[in-house]
Short mmCIF file of C-alpha atoms in Angstrom, two decimals:
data_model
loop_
_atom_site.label_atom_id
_atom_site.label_comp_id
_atom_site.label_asym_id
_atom_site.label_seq_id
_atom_site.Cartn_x
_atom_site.Cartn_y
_atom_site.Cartn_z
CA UNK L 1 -2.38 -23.43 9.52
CA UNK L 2 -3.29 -21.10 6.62
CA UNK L 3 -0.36 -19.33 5.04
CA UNK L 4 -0.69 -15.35 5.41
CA UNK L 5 1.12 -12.58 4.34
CA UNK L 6 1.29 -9.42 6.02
CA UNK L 7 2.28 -5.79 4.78
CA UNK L 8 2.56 -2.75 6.56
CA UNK L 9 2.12 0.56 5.40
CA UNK L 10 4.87 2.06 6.25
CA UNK L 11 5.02 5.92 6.10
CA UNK L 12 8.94 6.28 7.60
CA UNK L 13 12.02 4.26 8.22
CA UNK L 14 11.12 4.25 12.01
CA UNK L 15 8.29 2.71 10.94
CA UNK L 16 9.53 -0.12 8.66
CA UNK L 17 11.99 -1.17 11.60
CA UNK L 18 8.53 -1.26 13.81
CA UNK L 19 6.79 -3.50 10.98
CA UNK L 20 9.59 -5.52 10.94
CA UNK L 21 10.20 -5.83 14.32
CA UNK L 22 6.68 -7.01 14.77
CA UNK L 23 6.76 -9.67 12.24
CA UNK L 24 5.73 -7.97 9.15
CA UNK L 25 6.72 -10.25 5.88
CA UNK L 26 6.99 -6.87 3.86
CA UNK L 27 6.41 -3.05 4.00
CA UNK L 28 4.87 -0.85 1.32
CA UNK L 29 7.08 2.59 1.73
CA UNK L 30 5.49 5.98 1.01
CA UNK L 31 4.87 9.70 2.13
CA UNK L 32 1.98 11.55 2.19
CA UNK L 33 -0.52 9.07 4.22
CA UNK L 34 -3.06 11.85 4.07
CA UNK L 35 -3.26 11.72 0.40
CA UNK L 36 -3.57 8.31 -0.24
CA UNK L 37 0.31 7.64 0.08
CA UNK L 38 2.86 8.95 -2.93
CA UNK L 39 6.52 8.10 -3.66
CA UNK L 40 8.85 8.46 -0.93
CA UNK L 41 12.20 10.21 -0.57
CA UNK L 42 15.47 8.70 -2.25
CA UNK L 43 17.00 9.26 1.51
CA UNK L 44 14.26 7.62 2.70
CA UNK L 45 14.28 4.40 0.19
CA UNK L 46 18.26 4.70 0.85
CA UNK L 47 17.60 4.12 4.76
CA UNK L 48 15.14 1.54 4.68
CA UNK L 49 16.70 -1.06 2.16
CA UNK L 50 19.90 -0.65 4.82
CA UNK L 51 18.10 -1.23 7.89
CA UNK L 52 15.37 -3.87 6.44
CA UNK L 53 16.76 -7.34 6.67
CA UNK L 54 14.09 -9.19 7.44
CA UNK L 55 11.32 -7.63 5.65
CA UNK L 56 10.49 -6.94 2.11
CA UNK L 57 10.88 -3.39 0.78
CA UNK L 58 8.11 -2.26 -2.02
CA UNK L 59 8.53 1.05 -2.89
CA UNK L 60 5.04 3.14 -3.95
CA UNK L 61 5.32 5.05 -7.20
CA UNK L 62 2.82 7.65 -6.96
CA UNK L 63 3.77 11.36 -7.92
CA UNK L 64 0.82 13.18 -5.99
CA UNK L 65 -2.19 12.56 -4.62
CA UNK L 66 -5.46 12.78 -5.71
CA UNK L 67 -7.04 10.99 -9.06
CA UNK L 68 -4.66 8.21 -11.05
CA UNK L 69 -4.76 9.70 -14.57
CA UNK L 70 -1.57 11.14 -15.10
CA UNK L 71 0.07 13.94 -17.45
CA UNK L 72 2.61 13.12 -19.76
CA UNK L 73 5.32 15.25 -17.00
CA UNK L 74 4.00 13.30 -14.48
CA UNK L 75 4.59 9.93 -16.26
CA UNK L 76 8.43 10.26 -17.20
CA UNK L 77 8.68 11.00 -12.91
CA UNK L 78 7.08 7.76 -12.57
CA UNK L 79 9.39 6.16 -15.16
CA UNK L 80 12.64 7.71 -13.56
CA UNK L 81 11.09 6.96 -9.84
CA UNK L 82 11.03 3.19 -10.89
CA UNK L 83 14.52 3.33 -12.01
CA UNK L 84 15.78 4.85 -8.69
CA UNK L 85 14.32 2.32 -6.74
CA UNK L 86 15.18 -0.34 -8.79
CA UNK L 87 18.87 0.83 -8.40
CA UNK L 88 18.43 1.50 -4.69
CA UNK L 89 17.75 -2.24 -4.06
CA UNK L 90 13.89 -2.14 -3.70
CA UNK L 91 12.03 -5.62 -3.83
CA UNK L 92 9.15 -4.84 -5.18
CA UNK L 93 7.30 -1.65 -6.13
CA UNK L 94 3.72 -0.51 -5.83
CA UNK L 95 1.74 1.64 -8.59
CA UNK L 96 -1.78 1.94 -10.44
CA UNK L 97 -3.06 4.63 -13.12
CA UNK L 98 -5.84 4.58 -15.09
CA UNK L 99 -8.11 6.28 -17.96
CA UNK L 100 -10.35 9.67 -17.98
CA UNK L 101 -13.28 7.03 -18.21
CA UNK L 102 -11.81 4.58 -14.95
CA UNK L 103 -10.07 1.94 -17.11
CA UNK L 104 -6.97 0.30 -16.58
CA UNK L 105 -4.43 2.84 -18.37
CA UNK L 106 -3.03 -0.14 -20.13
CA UNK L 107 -0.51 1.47 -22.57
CA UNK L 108 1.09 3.46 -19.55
CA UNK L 109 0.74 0.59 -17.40
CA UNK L 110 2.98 -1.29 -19.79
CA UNK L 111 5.61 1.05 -20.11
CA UNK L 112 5.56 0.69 -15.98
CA UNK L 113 5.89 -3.00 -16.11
CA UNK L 114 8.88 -2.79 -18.89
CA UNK L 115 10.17 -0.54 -16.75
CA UNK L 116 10.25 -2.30 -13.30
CA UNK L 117 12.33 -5.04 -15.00
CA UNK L 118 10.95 -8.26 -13.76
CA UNK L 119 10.59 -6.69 -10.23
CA UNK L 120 7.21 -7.78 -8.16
CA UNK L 121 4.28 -5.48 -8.66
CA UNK L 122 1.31 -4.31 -6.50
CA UNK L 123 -1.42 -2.64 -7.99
CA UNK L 124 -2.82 -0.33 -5.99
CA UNK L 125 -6.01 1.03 -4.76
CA UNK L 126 -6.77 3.06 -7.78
CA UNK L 127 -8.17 -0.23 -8.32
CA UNK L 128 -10.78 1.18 -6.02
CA UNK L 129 -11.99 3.54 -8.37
CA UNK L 130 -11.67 1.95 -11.58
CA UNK L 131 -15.11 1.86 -13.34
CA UNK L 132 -14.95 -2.49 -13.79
CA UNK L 133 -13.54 -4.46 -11.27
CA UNK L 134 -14.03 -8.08 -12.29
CA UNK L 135 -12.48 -6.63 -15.94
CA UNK L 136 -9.78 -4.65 -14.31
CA UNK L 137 -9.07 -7.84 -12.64
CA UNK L 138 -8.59 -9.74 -15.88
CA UNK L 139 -6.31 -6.95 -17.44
CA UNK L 140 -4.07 -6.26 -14.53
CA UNK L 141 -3.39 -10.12 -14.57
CA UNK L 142 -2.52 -9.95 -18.13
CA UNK L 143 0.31 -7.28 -17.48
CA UNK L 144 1.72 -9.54 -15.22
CA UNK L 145 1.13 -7.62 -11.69
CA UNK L 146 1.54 -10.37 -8.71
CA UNK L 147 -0.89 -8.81 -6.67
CA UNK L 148 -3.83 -6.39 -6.35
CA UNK L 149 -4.18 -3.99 -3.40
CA UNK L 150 -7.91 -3.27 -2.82
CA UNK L 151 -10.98 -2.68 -0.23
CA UNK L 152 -13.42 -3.69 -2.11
CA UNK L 153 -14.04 -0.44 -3.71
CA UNK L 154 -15.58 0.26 -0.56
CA UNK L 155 -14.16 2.90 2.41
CA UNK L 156 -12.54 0.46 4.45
CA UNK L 157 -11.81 -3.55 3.08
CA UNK L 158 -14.40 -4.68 5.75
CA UNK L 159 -17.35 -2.89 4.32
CA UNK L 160 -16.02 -4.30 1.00
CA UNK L 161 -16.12 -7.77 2.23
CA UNK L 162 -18.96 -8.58 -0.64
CA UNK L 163 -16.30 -7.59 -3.62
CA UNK L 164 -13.51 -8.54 -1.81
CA UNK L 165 -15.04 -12.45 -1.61
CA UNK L 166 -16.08 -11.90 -5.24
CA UNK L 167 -12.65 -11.14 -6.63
CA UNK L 168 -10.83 -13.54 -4.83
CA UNK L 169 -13.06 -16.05 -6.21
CA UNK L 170 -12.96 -15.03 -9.95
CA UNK L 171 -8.77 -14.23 -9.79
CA UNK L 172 -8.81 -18.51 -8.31
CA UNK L 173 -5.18 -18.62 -7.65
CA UNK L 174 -3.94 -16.52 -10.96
CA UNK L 175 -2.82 -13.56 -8.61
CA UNK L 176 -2.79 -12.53 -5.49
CA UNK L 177 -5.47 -9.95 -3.48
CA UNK L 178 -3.85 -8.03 -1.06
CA UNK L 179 -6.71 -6.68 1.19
CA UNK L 180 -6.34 -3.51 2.56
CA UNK L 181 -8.04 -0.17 4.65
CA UNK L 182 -8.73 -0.11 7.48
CA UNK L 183 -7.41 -3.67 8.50
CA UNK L 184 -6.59 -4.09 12.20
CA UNK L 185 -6.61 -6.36 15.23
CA UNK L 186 -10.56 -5.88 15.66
CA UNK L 187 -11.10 -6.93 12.12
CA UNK L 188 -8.94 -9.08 10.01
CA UNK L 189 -9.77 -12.44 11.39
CA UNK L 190 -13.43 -11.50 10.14
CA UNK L 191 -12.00 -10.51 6.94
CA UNK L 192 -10.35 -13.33 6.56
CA UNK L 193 -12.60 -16.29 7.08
CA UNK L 194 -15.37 -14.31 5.18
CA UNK L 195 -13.10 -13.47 1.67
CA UNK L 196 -10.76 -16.20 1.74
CA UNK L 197 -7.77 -13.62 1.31
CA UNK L 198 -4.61 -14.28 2.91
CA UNK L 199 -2.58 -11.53 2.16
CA UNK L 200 -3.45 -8.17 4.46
CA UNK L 201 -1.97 -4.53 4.69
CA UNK L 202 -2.26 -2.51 7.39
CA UNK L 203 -0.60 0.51 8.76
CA UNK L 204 -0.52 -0.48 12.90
CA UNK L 205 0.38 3.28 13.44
CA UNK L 206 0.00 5.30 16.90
CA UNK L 207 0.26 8.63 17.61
CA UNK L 208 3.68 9.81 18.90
CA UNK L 209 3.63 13.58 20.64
CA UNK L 210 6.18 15.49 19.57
CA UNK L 211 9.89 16.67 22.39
CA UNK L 212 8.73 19.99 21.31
CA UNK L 213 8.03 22.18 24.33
CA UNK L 214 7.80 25.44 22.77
CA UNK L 215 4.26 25.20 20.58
CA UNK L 216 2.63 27.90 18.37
CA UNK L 217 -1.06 27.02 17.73
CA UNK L 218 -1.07 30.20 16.01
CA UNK L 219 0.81 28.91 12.74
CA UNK L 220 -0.42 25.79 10.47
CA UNK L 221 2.22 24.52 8.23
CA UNK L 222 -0.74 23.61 6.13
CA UNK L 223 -2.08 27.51 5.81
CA UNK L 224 -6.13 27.06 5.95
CA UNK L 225 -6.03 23.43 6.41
CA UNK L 226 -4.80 22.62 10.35
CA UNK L 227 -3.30 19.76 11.12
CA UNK L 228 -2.15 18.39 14.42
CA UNK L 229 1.88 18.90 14.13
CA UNK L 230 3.09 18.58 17.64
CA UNK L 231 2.35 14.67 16.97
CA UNK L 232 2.76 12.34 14.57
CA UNK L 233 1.92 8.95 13.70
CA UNK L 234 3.81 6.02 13.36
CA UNK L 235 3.56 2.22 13.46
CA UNK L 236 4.51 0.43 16.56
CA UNK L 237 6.01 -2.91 16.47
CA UNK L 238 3.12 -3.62 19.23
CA UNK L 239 -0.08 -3.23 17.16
CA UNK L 240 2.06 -5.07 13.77
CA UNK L 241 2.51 -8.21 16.40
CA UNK L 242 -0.93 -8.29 17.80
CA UNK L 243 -2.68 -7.96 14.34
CA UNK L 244 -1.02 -10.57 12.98
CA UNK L 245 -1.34 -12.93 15.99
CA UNK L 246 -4.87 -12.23 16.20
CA UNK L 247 -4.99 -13.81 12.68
CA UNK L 248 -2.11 -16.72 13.05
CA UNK L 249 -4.00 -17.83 16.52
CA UNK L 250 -7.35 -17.93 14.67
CA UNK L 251 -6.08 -20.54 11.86
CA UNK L 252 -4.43 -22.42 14.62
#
C-alpha cells in the first residue's frame, strides 16, 4: 500500500478533535477560513496542543488575509506569532510571503525559518500566486521548508492536476507536495493516481446550525457583507474517515 499523509484544515479545536478522531495524521490550525485562513488565537493553540494526542499540530502564521507581501509591522507579528507557538508546543508551523513582483520573499522568509528553530515548515498557498513555480520550487527547498502546500495554482488542486504532476516530478523526493483545495471523498483518489502526491489537505467540514432560537436577520455582524451566522461550519470526524478511506481502499 502507498504511504499517505493526511491534513485537515482545521478552523477550531472542535474541529481538530474531529480530524483526529477520523484518522487525520496532522491538522493545520487557523481562523479566518473565508480569507484564506490567518493565525489563530493563543487560547485556541493553548486548547488544541492539550487535547491533540494523536495528531500533529501546525500552527498557520498568517497576520490577515488577502495578498502575501507584508509591512515591516506586520512582519515582527509574524516573528513574535512563531515564537508563541513554538513555546505553546506546536509541531510544526505553516507560512508563505512573497515580493511586490510574486517572488519568493527570500530575505523575510529566512528570518521565518531562523525563527521557527528547526521546527517543520509548510509553505503555503501563496505558492499559488507566486509568479514562477518550478523556481519557487527550487528556492523554497533551499530554505529548508519540508513541504509545499499548493493546487496547482489553479482554483481547486483538481483543476491543477497538470502543475500539480509537474512539480511533484521536478521536486523527485527533495520535499514534500502537500496537495490541497478543494480535496474530498469525490476527488482525491483521482488526484492521487494522476500527480503521484501522497500527502493531501482537506478541511471535511459540515455545516452545524446554531441552539440559537431567537434570530435577527435584520443585523449582519459583517455590516454590508451578510453572512450566514446562525450556522457554522466545522469538520466532522465522518467526512475526515471517509476521505481518507476512499484513498487507503484504492491503494489496497
Amino acid at each position: 500500500m502507498e504511504q499517505y499523509q493526511f491534513e485537515v484544515c482545521a478552523n477550531s479545536v472542535e474541529s481538530c478533535l474531529a480530524a483526529q478522531a477520523g484518522g487525520a495524521n496532522r491538522v493545520e490550525l487557523c481562523a479566518g477560513i473565508p480569507e484564506g485562513g490567518i493565525t489563530p488565537s493563543y487560547g485556541d493553540i493553548v486548547i488544541a496542543r492539550e487535547v491533540l494526542n494523536n495528531t500533529l499540530l501546525h500552527v498557520i502564521i498568517r497576520p490577515r488575509g488577502g495578498d502575501f507581501l507584508y509591512s515591516p509591522i506586520e512582519q515582527r507579528i509574524m516573528l513574535k506569532d512563531i515564537s508563541n507557538a513554538h513555546r505553546l508546543g506546536a509541531d510544526g508551523l505553516v507560512f508563505g510571503c512573497l515580493t511586490a513582483k510574486g517572488d519568493i520573499d527570500i530575505p523575510f522568509m529566512e528570518q521565518l525559518m531562523e525563527a521557527s528553530q528547526g521546527m517543520p515548515v509548510t509553505f503555503h498557498r501563496a505558492f499559488d500566486v507566486c509568479r514562477n513555480p518550478q523556481e519557487a520550487l527550487e528556492q523554497i527547498i533551499e530554505l529548508g521548508c519540508s513541504r509545499i502546500l499548493t493546487s496547482g495554482q489553479q482554483s481547486t488542486a483538481e483543476q491543477g492536476i497538470p502543475l500539480l504532476k509537474e512539480l511533484q516530478q521536478q521536486a523527485a523526493g527533495r520535499i514534500t507536495l502537500l496537495a490541497g483545495c478543494g480535496v474530498n471523498e469525490n476527488n482525491i483518489a483521482r488526484i492521487a493516481a494522476e500527480t503521484g502526491i501522497r500527502e493531501y489537505h482537506f478541511s471535511a467540514r459540515e455545516n452545524v446550525k446554531s441552539a440559537m432560537t431567537h434570530h435577527n436577520e435584520a443585523v449582519s455582524m459583517g455590516g454590508t457583507v451578510h453572512i450566514e451566522e446562525y450556522c457554522h461550519p466545522v469538520t466532522t470526524a465522518r467526512r475526515v474517515r471517509k476521505t481518507i478511506e476512499v484513498l487507503i481502499n484504492k491503494a489496497d
